[in-house]
CSV table of C-alpha atoms in Angstrom, one decimal:
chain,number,residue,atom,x,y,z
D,195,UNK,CA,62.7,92.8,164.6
D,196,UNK,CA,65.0,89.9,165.8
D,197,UNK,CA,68.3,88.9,164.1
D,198,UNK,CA,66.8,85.8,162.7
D,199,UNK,CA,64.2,87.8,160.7
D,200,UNK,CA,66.6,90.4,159.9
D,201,UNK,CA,68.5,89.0,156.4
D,202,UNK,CA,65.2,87.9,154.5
D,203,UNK,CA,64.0,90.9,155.4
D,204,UNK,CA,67.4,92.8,153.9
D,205,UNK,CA,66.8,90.7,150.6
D,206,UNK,CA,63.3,91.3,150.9
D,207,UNK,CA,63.5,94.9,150.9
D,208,UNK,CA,66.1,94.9,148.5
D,209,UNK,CA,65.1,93.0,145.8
D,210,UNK,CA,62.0,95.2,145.9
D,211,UNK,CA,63.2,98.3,145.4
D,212,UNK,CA,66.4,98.0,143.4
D,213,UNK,CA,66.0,97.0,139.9
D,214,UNK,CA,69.2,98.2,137.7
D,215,UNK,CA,72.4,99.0,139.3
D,216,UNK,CA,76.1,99.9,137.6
D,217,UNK,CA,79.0,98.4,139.4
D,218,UNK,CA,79.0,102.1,141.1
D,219,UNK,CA,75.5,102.0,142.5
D,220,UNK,CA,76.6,98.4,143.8
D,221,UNK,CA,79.6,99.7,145.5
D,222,UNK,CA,77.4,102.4,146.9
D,223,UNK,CA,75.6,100.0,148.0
D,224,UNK,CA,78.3,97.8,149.3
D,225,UNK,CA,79.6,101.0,151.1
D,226,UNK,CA,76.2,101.9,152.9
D,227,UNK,CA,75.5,98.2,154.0
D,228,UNK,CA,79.1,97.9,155.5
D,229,UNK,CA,78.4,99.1,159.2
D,230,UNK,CA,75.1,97.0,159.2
D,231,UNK,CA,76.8,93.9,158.0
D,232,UNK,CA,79.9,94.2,160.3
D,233,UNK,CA,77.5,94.6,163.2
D,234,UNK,CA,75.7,91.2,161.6
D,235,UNK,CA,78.9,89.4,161.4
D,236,UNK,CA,79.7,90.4,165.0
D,237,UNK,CA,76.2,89.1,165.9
D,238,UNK,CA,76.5,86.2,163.5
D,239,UNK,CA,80.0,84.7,165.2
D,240,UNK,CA,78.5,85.3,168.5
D,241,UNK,CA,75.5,83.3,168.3
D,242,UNK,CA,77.2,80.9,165.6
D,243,UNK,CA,80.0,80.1,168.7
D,244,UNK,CA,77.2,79.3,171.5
D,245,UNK,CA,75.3,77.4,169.1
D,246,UNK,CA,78.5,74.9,168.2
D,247,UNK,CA,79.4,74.7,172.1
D,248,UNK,CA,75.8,73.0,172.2
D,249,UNK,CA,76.0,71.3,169.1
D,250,UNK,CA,79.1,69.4,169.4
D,251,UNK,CA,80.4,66.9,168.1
D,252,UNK,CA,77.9,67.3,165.6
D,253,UNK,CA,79.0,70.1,163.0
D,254,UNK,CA,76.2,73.1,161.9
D,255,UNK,CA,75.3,73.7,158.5
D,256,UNK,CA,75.8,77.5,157.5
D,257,UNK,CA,73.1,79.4,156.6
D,258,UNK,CA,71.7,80.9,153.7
D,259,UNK,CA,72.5,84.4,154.7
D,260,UNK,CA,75.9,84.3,152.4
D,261,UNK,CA,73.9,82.4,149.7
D,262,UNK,CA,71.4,84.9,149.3
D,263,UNK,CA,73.8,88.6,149.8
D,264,UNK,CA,76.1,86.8,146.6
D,265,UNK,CA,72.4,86.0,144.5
D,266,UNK,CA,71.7,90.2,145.0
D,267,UNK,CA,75.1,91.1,144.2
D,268,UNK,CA,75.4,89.4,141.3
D,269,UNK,CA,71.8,90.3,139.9
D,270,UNK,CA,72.9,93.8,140.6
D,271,UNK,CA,76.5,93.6,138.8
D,272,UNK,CA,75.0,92.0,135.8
D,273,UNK,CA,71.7,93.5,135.7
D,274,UNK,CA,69.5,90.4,135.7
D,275,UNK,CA,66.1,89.5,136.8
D,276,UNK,CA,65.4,86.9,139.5
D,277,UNK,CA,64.2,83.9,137.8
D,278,UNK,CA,62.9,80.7,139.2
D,279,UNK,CA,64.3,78.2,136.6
D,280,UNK,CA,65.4,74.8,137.7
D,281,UNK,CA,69.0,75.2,137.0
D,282,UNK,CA,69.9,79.2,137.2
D,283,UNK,CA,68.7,81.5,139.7
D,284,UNK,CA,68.7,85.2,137.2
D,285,UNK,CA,68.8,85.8,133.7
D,286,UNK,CA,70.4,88.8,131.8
D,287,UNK,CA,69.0,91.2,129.1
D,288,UNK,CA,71.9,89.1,127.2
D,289,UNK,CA,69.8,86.0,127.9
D,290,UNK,CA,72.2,84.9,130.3
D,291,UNK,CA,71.3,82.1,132.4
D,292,UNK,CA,73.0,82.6,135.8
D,293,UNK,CA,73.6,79.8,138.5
D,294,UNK,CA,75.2,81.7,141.8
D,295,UNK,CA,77.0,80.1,144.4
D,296,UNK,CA,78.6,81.8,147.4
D,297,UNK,CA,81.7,81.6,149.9
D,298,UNK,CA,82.4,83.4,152.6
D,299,UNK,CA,85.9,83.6,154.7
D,300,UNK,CA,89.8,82.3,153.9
D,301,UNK,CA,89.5,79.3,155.3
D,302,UNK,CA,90.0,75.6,153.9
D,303,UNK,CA,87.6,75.4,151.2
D,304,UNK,CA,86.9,79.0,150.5
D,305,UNK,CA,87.5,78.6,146.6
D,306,UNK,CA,85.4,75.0,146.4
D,307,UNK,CA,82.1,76.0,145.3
D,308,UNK,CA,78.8,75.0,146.8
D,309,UNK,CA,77.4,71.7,145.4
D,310,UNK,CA,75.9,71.5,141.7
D,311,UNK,CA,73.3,69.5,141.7
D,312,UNK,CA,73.5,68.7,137.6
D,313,UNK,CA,76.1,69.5,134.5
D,314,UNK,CA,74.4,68.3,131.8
D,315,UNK,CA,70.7,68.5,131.0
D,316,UNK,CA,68.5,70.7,128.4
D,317,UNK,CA,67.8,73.5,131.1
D,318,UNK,CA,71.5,73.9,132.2
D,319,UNK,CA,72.7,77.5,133.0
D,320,UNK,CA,75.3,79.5,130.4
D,321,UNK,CA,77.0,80.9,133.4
D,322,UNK,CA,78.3,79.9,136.8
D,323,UNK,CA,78.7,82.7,138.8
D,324,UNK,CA,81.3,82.4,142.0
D,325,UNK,CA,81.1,85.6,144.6
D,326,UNK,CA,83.7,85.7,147.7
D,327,UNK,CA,83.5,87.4,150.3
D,328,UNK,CA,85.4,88.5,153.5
D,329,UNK,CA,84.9,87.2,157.1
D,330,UNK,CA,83.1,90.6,157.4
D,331,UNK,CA,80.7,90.6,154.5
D,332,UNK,CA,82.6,93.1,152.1
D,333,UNK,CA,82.8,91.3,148.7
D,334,UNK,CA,86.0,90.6,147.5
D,335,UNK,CA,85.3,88.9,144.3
D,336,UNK,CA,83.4,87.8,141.6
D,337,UNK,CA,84.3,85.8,138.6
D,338,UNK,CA,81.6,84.5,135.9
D,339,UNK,CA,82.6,81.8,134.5
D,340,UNK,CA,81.0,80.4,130.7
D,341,UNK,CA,79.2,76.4,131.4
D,342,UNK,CA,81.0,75.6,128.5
D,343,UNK,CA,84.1,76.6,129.4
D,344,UNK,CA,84.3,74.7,132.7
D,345,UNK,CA,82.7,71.9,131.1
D,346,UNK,CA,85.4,71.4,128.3
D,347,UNK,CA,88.3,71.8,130.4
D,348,UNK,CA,86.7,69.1,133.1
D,349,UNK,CA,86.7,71.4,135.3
D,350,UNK,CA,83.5,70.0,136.6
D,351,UNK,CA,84.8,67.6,140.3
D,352,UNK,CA,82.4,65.3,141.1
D,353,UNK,CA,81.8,65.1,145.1
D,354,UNK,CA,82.4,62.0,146.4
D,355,UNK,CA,79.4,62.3,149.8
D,356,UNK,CA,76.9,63.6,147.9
D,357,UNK,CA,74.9,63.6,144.1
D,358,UNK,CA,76.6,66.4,143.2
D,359,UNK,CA,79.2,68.2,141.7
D,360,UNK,CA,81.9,71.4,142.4
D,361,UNK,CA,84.4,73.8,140.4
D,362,UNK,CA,87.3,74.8,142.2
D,363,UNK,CA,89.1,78.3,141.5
D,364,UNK,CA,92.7,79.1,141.1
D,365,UNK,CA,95.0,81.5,139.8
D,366,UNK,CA,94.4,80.9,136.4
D,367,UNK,CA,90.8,82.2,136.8
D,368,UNK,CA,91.8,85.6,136.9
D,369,UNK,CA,90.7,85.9,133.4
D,370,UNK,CA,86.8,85.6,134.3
D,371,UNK,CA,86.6,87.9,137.3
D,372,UNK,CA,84.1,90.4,136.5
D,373,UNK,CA,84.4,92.0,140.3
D,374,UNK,CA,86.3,94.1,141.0
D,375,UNK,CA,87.3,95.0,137.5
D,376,UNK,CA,90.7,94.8,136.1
């Protein structure tokens, strides 16, 4: 299998045969995973750094690789279902509408989330979920933050390049992480 195929077909397999975890079967997971995903992010830098030699001046896109581990994560910590709705990407038992996005690293922009594409509509999401993780793939957090929340304290930031629209986390978030629990 090449390392191109290799992360759909993690999620692939993944999202197949998992379908409720606690917050210990997801550390389990986490913990078995580890090796692997050290080994991809070795791979991943490597290949990443030759690829930006040949690309410059212009600047690569990341790929969907972080995107996707922070979706399975989350549906696992909250026990949701996939769902192909416009605005959300899993639901809860709870009826939870969940829209993941996903940083990896410590560098400048870390805690700026991916863009939003809409914040007000009849189909928008009751949750915005924001996972971290490390430079090597081990999560470091997860907070879940209520729409309605971030929409009444504006904390909504519209981006100025595109259609589109971020939340930014700080300190005072600590109250909605969810991962690893207080």
């Amino acid at each position: 299998m090449s390392l191109f195929n290799f992360p759909l077909s993690l999620f692939n397999f993944i999202a197949k045969i998992i379908q409720k975890m606690t917050q210990k079967e997801l550390e389990e997971l986490e913990s078995e995973l580890k090796g692997d995903l050290s080994n991809l992010w070795k791979a991943e830098k490597c290949i990443r750094e030759e690829l930006e030699k040949r690309a410059k001046p212009k600047k690569l896109k990341k790929n969907d690789f972080v995107g996707g581990l922070g979706l399975i994560y989350g549906k696992l910590l909250k026990d949701g279902e996939l769902d192909s709705g416009q605005s959300h990407e899993f639901k809860t038992k709870k009826g939870e509408r969940i829209l993941v996005k996903t940083r990896k690293g410590n560098a400048g922009g870390w805690k700026k989330t991916g863009n939003i594409s809409k914040i007000e509509s009849d189909d928008l999401p009751t949750h915005l979920m924001f996972v971290h993780f490390n430079d090597d793939y081990s999560l470091d957090k997860i907070w879940l933050f209520p729409w309605e929340d971030l929409k009444n304290s504006n904390r909504f930031k519209k981006n100025k390049k595109k259609n589109s629209f971020f939340v930014k986390v700080d300190k005072s978030d600590e109250k909605y992480l969810i991962y690893p629990n207080k």
